[in-house]
Amino acid sequence: MGTIQSKYSNVSIPPGVNHPGKLQIVLASMITTSAMGKILEKMGVCSEITFTRYIHSGVKLGPDPQLSLEDARFGQVPVRVYRPRALSACLRAGAIFFHGGGWLYCSIDSYEKICRYIARESELVVVSVGYRLAPEHKYPAAYEDCLNATIHFMKNIEHYGVDPANVIVCGDSAGGNLAAAVSQTLASRSDLPKLRAQILIYPGLQALDFNLPSYQQNRGVPLLFRERAAFYLLQYLNGNASNLEEVLQGSHIPIDIKLNYMRKWVSPGNIPEKFKVRGYKPHKPHEFKAEVFEKVKRFFEPNLSPLLAEDAIIHELPESFILTCEYDVLRDDGLLYKKRLEDNGVRVTWYHLEDGFHGIISLHDFCGSSFPAGERGLDRIIKFIKGL
Ligand SMILES: *[C@@H]1O[C@H](CO)[C@@H](O)[C@H](O)[C@H]1NC(C)=O
Ligand SMILES: *[C@@H]1O[C@H](CO)[C@@H](O)[C@H](O)[C@H]1NC(C)=O
């Protein structure tokens, strides 16, 4: 139990957060899940990861009067396609959705309510992608599955009554990371239609700096703690979280990356001052350790850290919607990407939830209730889609 206590010892729910009492209950259920998972693992029943996945597996819903659902495989990749039943005189838009869950958790079923909501409210065809999860499947498995499913959809698009010029990618958290990586890859493909837009919901976009203002300010705010952000990235990359401490301190970053990329693109200097007033101290990274770099060097690939893509790629990206939350360690990833897109002439619609926390959108209709701020964010996303 000692490890459970230490994992949650820095937890804090800021008073400015949307419905702090309700978030307290969500937090209690997270702590319980983690504690039970640890006990079951000790008893040899199942691993903590297996148990947490079970808890997040979602509930089976009945048919939807407004949507037809189809489970399929796009190449090797399982997907669920949500199509509005209402007849449409013209081709619809299509959205490929990549769910969140730190590359370790969640599934098509866990995001069933959100995907249905988006398909119904924006009257488009939604494809939810069941990409492979870490730690069993390491990077780039999830990215490749998302890319392959997207390409497969584009090549068979007539079958779904979708306009090839109107395809968007969308994802939250780890799914936002995957959506950004897929967008970048497709930006350089001339054999496929261009994406119409990308929607990045509190995305994780880098594995370099875990001491940006938002990581310091929100280190203990649920649903994503600072240590967990690095833990998930390491699990995705290597299938284990070795070197967590060194990565948190920045010992994995060689001097040339610091000088050539980090200073330009992943710097607190690029974060507007108003986001630094709430307790932030500039961090001096610890001494570089070559043996740590050797183990995590693929962190610096843009398919894993999309913030590190060259300007020539960023310049080609489609119109973008970025949602950030004030009480989220990943807030600054989103702010830094917004700046990179804007510096390269890409149109960005930015929506900042002043009272939002990481994961708030994924709690849509969670146990029969939602966070009002999350619904505000979701409705902004629908509005953006409808305005395309
Ligand atoms: C992705 O698609 C390519 C080309 O069709 C194929 O060669 C590759 O095996 C696929 N990868 C996965 C992980 O399905
Ligand atoms: C963690 O993964 C890395 C890279 O795959 C590997 O070199 C290392 O031995 C692993 N560590 C543990 C404790 O399994």
Short mmCIF file of C-alpha atoms and ligand atoms in Angstrom, two decimals:
data_model
loop_
_atom_site.label_atom_id
_atom_site.label_comp_id
_atom_site.label_asym_id
_atom_site.label_seq_id
_atom_site.Cartn_x
_atom_site.Cartn_y
_atom_site.Cartn_z
CA MET A 1 0.00 0.00 0.00
CA GLY A 2 2.99 2.30 0.48
CA THR A 3 3.36 2.81 -3.27
CA ILE A 4 -0.31 3.68 -3.62
CA GLN A 5 -0.03 6.31 -0.94
CA SER A 6 3.08 7.84 -2.46
CA LYS A 7 1.52 7.86 -5.94
CA TYR A 8 -1.35 9.94 -4.64
CA SER A 9 0.47 11.96 -1.98
CA ASN A 10 0.78 15.07 -4.18
CA VAL A 11 -2.81 14.99 -5.34
CA SER A 12 -4.66 18.27 -5.27
CA ILE A 13 -7.96 19.42 -6.64
CA PRO A 14 -7.71 23.17 -7.34
CA PRO A 15 -10.72 25.22 -6.23
CA GLY A 16 -11.05 26.74 -9.72
CA VAL A 17 -11.79 23.41 -11.33
CA ASN A 18 -15.25 22.62 -12.69
CA HIS A 19 -17.30 20.79 -10.02
CA PRO A 20 -14.45 19.97 -7.59
CA GLY A 21 -16.71 17.73 -5.49
CA LYS A 22 -17.57 15.58 -8.45
CA LEU A 23 -13.92 15.37 -9.47
CA GLN A 24 -13.14 14.24 -5.91
CA ILE A 25 -15.47 11.27 -6.47
CA VAL A 26 -13.82 10.42 -9.80
CA LEU A 27 -10.45 10.62 -8.05
CA ALA A 28 -11.64 8.31 -5.27
CA SER A 29 -12.69 5.76 -7.89
CA MET A 30 -9.26 6.05 -9.56
CA ILE A 31 -7.51 5.43 -6.26
CA THR A 32 -9.77 2.47 -5.49
CA THR A 33 -9.16 0.96 -8.93
CA SER A 34 -5.42 1.35 -8.53
CA ALA A 35 -5.47 -0.16 -5.02
CA MET A 36 -7.60 -3.12 -6.09
CA GLY A 37 -5.44 -3.66 -9.16
CA LYS A 38 -2.34 -3.78 -6.97
CA ILE A 39 -3.95 -6.27 -4.60
CA LEU A 40 -5.10 -8.52 -7.45
CA GLU A 41 -1.63 -8.37 -8.98
CA LYS A 42 -0.05 -9.35 -5.64
CA MET A 43 -2.51 -12.23 -5.35
CA GLY A 44 -1.55 -13.38 -8.82
CA VAL A 45 -5.10 -12.98 -10.15
CA CYS A 46 -4.31 -10.52 -12.91
CA SER A 47 -2.01 -7.57 -13.56
CA GLU A 48 -2.93 -4.06 -12.47
CA ILE A 49 -3.04 -3.05 -16.14
CA THR A 50 -5.49 -5.84 -16.99
CA PHE A 51 -7.74 -4.85 -14.11
CA THR A 52 -7.66 -1.14 -15.00
CA ARG A 53 -8.49 -2.01 -18.61
CA TYR A 54 -11.45 -4.03 -17.40
CA ILE A 55 -12.71 -1.09 -15.34
CA HIS A 56 -12.41 1.17 -18.39
CA SER A 57 -13.91 -1.30 -20.82
CA GLY A 58 -17.20 0.59 -21.04
CA VAL A 59 -20.73 -0.72 -21.01
CA LYS A 60 -22.46 -2.35 -23.94
CA LEU A 61 -25.15 -0.03 -25.26
CA GLY A 62 -28.19 -1.04 -27.23
CA PRO A 63 -28.86 -0.01 -30.83
CA ASP A 64 -29.07 3.70 -31.58
CA PRO A 65 -32.22 4.90 -33.31
CA GLN A 66 -30.31 7.60 -35.17
CA LEU A 67 -27.15 5.69 -36.11
CA SER A 68 -26.24 2.45 -37.80
CA LEU A 69 -23.18 0.77 -36.31
CA GLU A 70 -20.83 -1.60 -38.04
CA ASP A 71 -17.79 -3.42 -36.65
CA ALA A 72 -15.18 -4.00 -39.32
CA ARG A 73 -11.49 -4.38 -39.97
CA PHE A 74 -9.59 -1.80 -41.97
CA GLY A 75 -6.67 -3.93 -43.06
CA GLN A 76 -5.58 -5.55 -39.80
CA VAL A 77 -7.12 -2.90 -37.59
CA PRO A 78 -10.49 -3.28 -35.82
CA VAL A 79 -12.81 -0.28 -36.24
CA ARG A 80 -16.40 0.67 -35.53
CA VAL A 81 -18.20 2.81 -38.07
CA TYR A 82 -21.07 5.06 -36.93
CA ARG A 83 -23.31 6.28 -39.76
CA PRO A 84 -26.31 8.58 -39.39
CA ARG A 85 -29.46 6.73 -40.54
CA ALA A 86 -31.14 9.84 -41.92
CA LEU A 87 -30.90 10.10 -45.68
CA SER A 88 -28.56 12.76 -46.93
CA ALA A 89 -28.78 14.39 -50.34
CA CYS A 90 -25.03 14.92 -50.50
CA LEU A 91 -21.93 13.11 -49.37
CA ARG A 92 -21.21 13.41 -45.67
CA ALA A 93 -18.04 14.41 -43.91
CA GLY A 94 -16.09 11.67 -42.12
CA ALA A 95 -14.11 11.70 -38.87
CA ILE A 96 -11.54 9.13 -37.82
CA PHE A 97 -11.45 9.04 -34.03
CA PHE A 98 -8.50 7.86 -31.94
CA HIS A 99 -9.40 7.31 -28.29
CA GLY A 100 -7.30 8.36 -25.31
CA GLY A 101 -6.04 6.26 -22.38
CA GLY A 102 -2.28 6.82 -22.32
CA TRP A 103 -1.67 4.25 -25.11
CA LEU A 104 -2.28 1.59 -22.42
CA TYR A 105 -5.97 1.74 -21.69
CA CYS A 106 -9.42 2.12 -23.24
CA SER A 107 -10.96 0.83 -26.40
CA ILE A 108 -13.66 1.45 -28.97
CA ASP A 109 -16.24 0.42 -26.34
CA SER A 110 -14.93 2.87 -23.72
CA TYR A 111 -15.55 5.72 -26.18
CA GLU A 112 -18.88 4.48 -27.48
CA LYS A 113 -20.96 7.30 -25.97
CA ILE A 114 -18.66 10.05 -27.20
CA CYS A 115 -18.42 8.67 -30.74
CA ARG A 116 -22.19 8.27 -30.93
CA TYR A 117 -22.66 11.79 -29.65
CA ILE A 118 -20.27 13.26 -32.23
CA ALA A 119 -21.81 11.24 -35.10
CA ARG A 120 -25.36 12.22 -34.10
CA GLU A 121 -24.75 15.87 -33.34
CA SER A 122 -22.50 16.65 -36.29
CA GLU A 123 -24.26 14.26 -38.69
CA LEU A 124 -21.07 12.78 -39.98
CA VAL A 125 -19.65 9.30 -40.36
CA VAL A 126 -17.36 8.48 -37.44
CA VAL A 127 -14.76 5.71 -37.57
CA SER A 128 -13.46 4.75 -34.12
CA VAL A 129 -10.12 2.94 -34.26
CA GLY A 130 -9.20 0.03 -31.95
CA TYR A 131 -5.45 0.44 -32.25
CA ARG A 132 -3.06 -1.91 -30.44
CA LEU A 133 -2.08 -0.97 -26.89
CA ALA A 134 1.18 -0.80 -24.95
CA PRO A 135 3.01 -2.31 -23.16
CA GLU A 136 2.32 -5.46 -25.21
CA HIS A 137 2.60 -3.49 -28.43
CA LYS A 138 5.22 -0.81 -28.36
CA TYR A 139 5.68 2.28 -30.47
CA PRO A 140 5.07 2.57 -33.38
CA ALA A 141 2.28 -0.07 -33.30
CA ALA A 142 -0.51 2.33 -32.24
CA TYR A 143 0.61 4.99 -34.69
CA GLU A 144 0.84 2.49 -37.55
CA ASP A 145 -2.61 1.11 -36.83
CA CYS A 146 -4.09 4.60 -36.80
CA LEU A 147 -2.32 5.52 -40.02
CA ASN A 148 -3.31 2.30 -41.77
CA ALA A 149 -6.94 2.58 -40.71
CA THR A 150 -7.05 6.18 -41.96
CA ILE A 151 -5.52 5.30 -45.32
CA HIS A 152 -7.82 2.31 -45.71
CA PHE A 153 -10.83 4.54 -45.03
CA MET A 154 -9.69 7.08 -47.60
CA LYS A 155 -9.20 4.41 -50.24
CA ASN A 156 -12.66 2.90 -49.68
CA ILE A 157 -14.48 6.10 -49.01
CA GLU A 158 -17.30 5.75 -51.60
CA HIS A 159 -18.58 2.75 -49.70
CA TYR A 160 -19.37 5.02 -46.74
CA GLY A 161 -20.94 7.87 -48.70
CA VAL A 162 -18.21 10.21 -47.46
CA ASP A 163 -16.76 13.12 -49.40
CA PRO A 164 -13.01 12.41 -49.87
CA ALA A 165 -12.32 16.15 -49.54
CA ASN A 166 -14.02 16.22 -46.14
CA VAL A 167 -12.18 13.80 -43.89
CA ILE A 168 -10.95 14.89 -40.49
CA VAL A 169 -8.88 13.17 -37.81
CA CYS A 170 -9.71 13.62 -34.17
CA GLY A 171 -8.39 12.32 -30.86
CA ASP A 172 -8.09 13.08 -27.16
CA SER A 173 -4.97 12.80 -25.00
CA ALA A 174 -2.89 9.89 -26.39
CA GLY A 175 -5.41 9.83 -29.24
CA GLY A 176 -4.61 13.51 -29.89
CA ASN A 177 -0.96 12.53 -30.14
CA LEU A 178 -1.87 9.85 -32.69
CA ALA A 179 -4.10 12.24 -34.65
CA ALA A 180 -1.28 14.81 -34.83
CA ALA A 181 1.22 12.16 -35.98
CA VAL A 182 -1.15 10.77 -38.63
CA SER A 183 -1.89 14.30 -39.90
CA GLN A 184 1.80 14.99 -40.28
CA THR A 185 2.41 11.77 -42.18
CA LEU A 186 -0.51 12.39 -44.53
CA ALA A 187 0.59 15.98 -45.10
CA SER A 188 3.51 14.67 -47.11
CA ARG A 189 1.52 12.09 -49.13
CA SER A 190 0.55 13.32 -52.56
CA ASP A 191 -1.29 10.12 -53.54
CA LEU A 192 -4.15 10.70 -51.09
CA PRO A 193 -6.65 13.53 -50.68
CA LYS A 194 -5.64 16.12 -48.12
CA LEU A 195 -7.26 15.95 -44.70
CA ARG A 196 -9.89 18.65 -44.18
CA ALA A 197 -9.01 19.23 -40.54
CA GLN A 198 -7.49 17.85 -37.35
CA ILE A 199 -9.09 18.07 -33.92
CA LEU A 200 -6.68 17.70 -31.02
CA ILE A 201 -8.28 17.43 -27.60
CA TYR A 202 -5.73 18.05 -24.81
CA PRO A 203 -3.11 16.17 -26.84
CA GLY A 204 0.27 14.94 -25.59
CA LEU A 205 2.79 16.16 -28.15
CA GLN A 206 6.27 15.78 -26.73
CA ALA A 207 8.48 13.65 -24.49
CA LEU A 208 11.23 16.17 -23.80
CA ASP A 209 10.21 18.60 -21.11
CA PHE A 210 8.17 17.48 -18.11
CA ASN A 211 8.91 20.74 -16.29
CA LEU A 212 7.03 23.18 -18.51
CA PRO A 213 4.79 25.52 -16.48
CA SER A 214 1.69 23.33 -16.90
CA TYR A 215 3.57 20.22 -15.69
CA GLN A 216 4.71 22.07 -12.58
CA GLN A 217 1.39 23.76 -11.87
CA ASN A 218 -0.80 20.70 -12.35
CA ARG A 219 1.54 17.91 -11.26
CA GLY A 220 -1.01 16.46 -8.83
CA VAL A 221 -4.30 17.32 -10.57
CA PRO A 222 -6.41 14.38 -11.76
CA LEU A 223 -6.93 12.73 -14.12
CA LEU A 224 -3.32 12.94 -15.32
CA PHE A 225 -0.45 13.38 -12.88
CA ARG A 226 2.94 14.58 -14.07
CA GLU A 227 4.71 11.32 -13.28
CA ARG A 228 2.00 9.36 -15.07
CA ALA A 229 2.47 11.40 -18.25
CA ALA A 230 6.10 10.28 -18.44
CA PHE A 231 5.17 6.76 -17.28
CA TYR A 232 2.70 6.35 -20.16
CA LEU A 233 5.16 7.68 -22.73
CA LEU A 234 7.82 5.25 -21.51
CA GLN A 235 5.39 2.32 -21.58
CA TYR A 236 4.39 3.26 -25.12
CA LEU A 237 8.01 3.59 -26.22
CA ASN A 238 9.71 0.69 -24.45
CA GLY A 239 7.01 -1.42 -22.81
CA ASN A 240 8.29 -0.48 -19.35
CA ALA A 241 8.84 2.65 -17.28
CA SER A 242 12.56 2.27 -16.59
CA ASN A 243 14.40 5.60 -16.37
CA LEU A 244 11.28 7.47 -15.28
CA GLU A 245 13.16 9.73 -12.84
CA GLU A 246 15.87 10.66 -15.37
CA VAL A 247 13.30 11.43 -18.03
CA LEU A 248 11.30 13.62 -15.63
CA GLN A 249 14.50 15.57 -14.92
CA GLY A 250 15.44 15.92 -18.59
CA SER A 251 18.65 13.86 -18.42
CA HIS A 252 17.73 12.11 -21.67
CA ILE A 253 18.12 15.15 -23.93
CA PRO A 254 21.41 15.60 -25.78
CA ILE A 255 22.83 19.08 -26.17
CA ASP A 256 22.28 19.25 -29.95
CA ILE A 257 18.56 18.55 -29.55
CA LYS A 258 18.44 21.13 -26.77
CA LEU A 259 20.05 23.79 -28.92
CA ASN A 260 18.49 22.99 -32.27
CA TYR A 261 14.96 21.94 -31.43
CA MET A 262 14.00 22.41 -27.83
CA ARG A 263 14.96 26.07 -27.59
CA LYS A 264 12.95 26.81 -30.73
CA TRP A 265 9.87 24.67 -30.25
CA VAL A 266 9.58 23.19 -26.75
CA SER A 267 10.49 26.18 -24.66
CA PRO A 268 8.71 27.88 -21.76
CA GLY A 269 9.68 31.08 -23.58
CA ASN A 270 6.98 30.26 -26.14
CA ILE A 271 4.27 30.05 -23.50
CA PRO A 272 2.36 33.33 -22.98
CA GLU A 273 3.20 34.97 -19.64
CA LYS A 274 -0.34 34.78 -18.32
CA PHE A 275 0.04 31.01 -18.07
CA LYS A 276 3.10 31.31 -15.84
CA VAL A 277 1.68 33.34 -12.97
CA ARG A 278 0.40 30.34 -11.04
CA GLY A 279 3.56 28.97 -9.35
CA TYR A 280 6.21 28.28 -11.96
CA LYS A 281 9.98 28.09 -11.52
CA PRO A 282 12.31 27.76 -14.53
CA HIS A 283 13.83 24.29 -14.45
CA LYS A 284 17.44 23.52 -15.19
CA PRO A 285 17.62 20.03 -16.71
CA HIS A 286 19.96 17.62 -14.97
CA GLU A 287 23.18 16.48 -16.54
CA PHE A 288 22.87 14.53 -19.81
CA LYS A 289 23.12 10.75 -19.47
CA ALA A 290 24.07 9.01 -22.69
CA GLU A 291 22.88 5.61 -21.50
CA VAL A 292 19.39 6.98 -20.85
CA PHE A 293 19.31 8.72 -24.23
CA GLU A 294 20.29 5.42 -25.87
CA LYS A 295 17.16 3.77 -24.39
CA VAL A 296 14.70 6.52 -25.23
CA LYS A 297 16.11 8.08 -28.38
CA ARG A 298 12.99 7.32 -30.41
CA PHE A 299 11.20 9.86 -28.18
CA PHE A 300 12.61 12.43 -30.55
CA GLU A 301 10.86 11.09 -33.64
CA PRO A 302 8.02 13.39 -34.70
CA ASN A 303 5.68 10.39 -34.94
CA LEU A 304 6.01 10.20 -31.16
CA SER A 305 6.73 13.87 -30.38
CA PRO A 306 4.81 15.75 -33.12
CA LEU A 307 6.09 19.08 -31.73
CA LEU A 308 9.47 18.19 -33.25
CA ALA A 309 8.34 18.05 -36.89
CA GLU A 310 10.13 20.33 -39.34
CA ASP A 311 8.46 23.56 -40.46
CA ALA A 312 8.05 22.15 -43.99
CA ILE A 313 5.70 19.48 -42.60
CA ILE A 314 3.85 21.75 -40.15
CA HIS A 315 3.28 24.19 -43.00
CA GLU A 316 1.29 21.53 -44.91
CA LEU A 317 -1.03 20.63 -42.03
CA PRO A 318 -4.79 21.08 -42.35
CA GLU A 319 -6.95 23.55 -40.48
CA SER A 320 -6.81 22.65 -36.79
CA PHE A 321 -8.91 22.74 -33.67
CA ILE A 322 -7.01 22.51 -30.39
CA LEU A 323 -8.67 22.18 -27.02
CA THR A 324 -6.61 22.83 -23.89
CA CYS A 325 -7.52 22.76 -20.19
CA GLU A 326 -6.07 25.11 -17.60
CA TYR A 327 -5.67 22.36 -14.98
CA ASP A 328 -3.83 19.88 -17.19
CA VAL A 329 -0.14 18.97 -17.36
CA LEU A 330 -0.55 18.73 -21.16
CA ARG A 331 -1.87 22.29 -21.48
CA ASP A 332 1.51 23.61 -22.66
CA ASP A 333 1.95 20.85 -25.25
CA GLY A 334 -1.23 22.20 -26.83
CA LEU A 335 -0.16 25.84 -26.50
CA LEU A 336 3.24 25.14 -28.06
CA TYR A 337 1.71 23.27 -30.99
CA LYS A 338 -0.79 26.06 -31.53
CA LYS A 339 2.12 28.49 -31.84
CA ARG A 340 3.97 26.23 -34.27
CA LEU A 341 0.89 25.87 -36.47
CA GLU A 342 0.19 29.60 -36.43
CA ASP A 343 3.83 30.46 -37.12
CA ASN A 344 3.52 28.28 -40.22
CA GLY A 345 0.31 29.85 -41.47
CA VAL A 346 -2.06 27.05 -40.44
CA ARG A 347 -5.51 28.20 -39.33
CA VAL A 348 -6.12 27.28 -35.69
CA THR A 349 -9.32 27.40 -33.69
CA TRP A 350 -8.25 27.27 -30.06
CA TYR A 351 -10.63 26.61 -27.22
CA HIS A 352 -9.33 26.84 -23.68
CA LEU A 353 -11.37 25.47 -20.79
CA GLU A 354 -10.45 27.80 -17.91
CA ASP A 355 -11.97 25.36 -15.43
CA GLY A 356 -11.09 22.17 -17.32
CA PHE A 357 -8.87 19.28 -16.23
CA HIS A 358 -7.27 16.50 -18.23
CA GLY A 359 -9.79 13.89 -19.33
CA ILE A 360 -12.88 16.05 -18.78
CA ILE A 361 -14.28 15.32 -22.26
CA SER A 362 -13.87 11.57 -21.81
CA LEU A 363 -16.13 11.78 -18.74
CA HIS A 364 -19.06 12.62 -21.03
CA ASP A 365 -22.15 10.85 -19.67
CA PHE A 366 -19.96 9.05 -17.12
CA CYS A 367 -22.25 7.12 -14.74
CA GLY A 368 -25.13 9.18 -16.08
CA SER A 369 -23.66 12.63 -15.58
CA SER A 370 -21.16 14.93 -17.27
CA PHE A 371 -18.99 17.87 -16.25
CA PRO A 372 -20.62 21.02 -17.68
CA ALA A 373 -17.20 22.32 -18.81
CA GLY A 374 -16.58 19.07 -20.69
CA GLU A 375 -19.93 19.44 -22.46
CA ARG A 376 -19.01 23.02 -23.35
CA GLY A 377 -15.81 21.71 -24.94
CA LEU A 378 -17.60 18.92 -26.78
CA ASP A 379 -20.18 21.33 -28.15
CA ARG A 380 -17.40 23.63 -29.39
CA ILE A 381 -15.95 20.66 -31.24
CA ILE A 382 -19.33 19.90 -32.85
CA LYS A 383 -19.67 23.55 -33.81
CA PHE A 384 -16.22 23.49 -35.41
CA ILE A 385 -17.07 20.35 -37.41
CA LYS A 386 -20.36 21.81 -38.60
CA GLY A 387 -18.63 25.02 -39.68
CA LEU A 388 -16.14 23.24 -41.95
C1 LIG B 1 0.03 -1.08 -42.81
O1 LIG B 1 -0.18 -1.05 -44.19
C2 LIG B 1 0.95 -1.44 -44.94
C3 LIG B 1 0.64 -1.20 -46.42
O2 LIG B 1 -0.64 -1.63 -46.77
C4 LIG B 1 1.28 -2.89 -44.64
O3 LIG B 1 2.41 -3.29 -45.37
C5 LIG B 1 1.55 -3.01 -43.14
O4 LIG B 1 1.76 -4.36 -42.81
C6 LIG B 1 0.40 -2.47 -42.34
N1 LIG B 1 0.82 -2.44 -40.97
C7 LIG B 1 0.04 -2.83 -40.01
C8 LIG B 1 0.62 -2.71 -38.66
O5 LIG B 1 -1.09 -3.27 -40.18
C1 LIG B 2 12.86 -1.76 -20.55
O1 LIG B 2 12.87 -1.64 -21.97
C2 LIG B 2 14.12 -1.40 -22.52
C3 LIG B 2 13.96 -1.15 -24.01
O2 LIG B 2 13.10 -2.09 -24.60
C4 LIG B 2 15.04 -2.57 -22.22
O3 LIG B 2 16.33 -2.32 -22.74
C5 LIG B 2 15.12 -2.77 -20.71
O4 LIG B 2 15.87 -3.92 -20.43
C6 LIG B 2 13.73 -2.91 -20.11
N1 LIG B 2 13.84 -2.91 -18.67
C7 LIG B 2 13.18 -3.76 -17.90
C8 LIG B 2 13.40 -3.60 -16.44
O5 LIG B 2 12.49 -4.64 -18.35
#
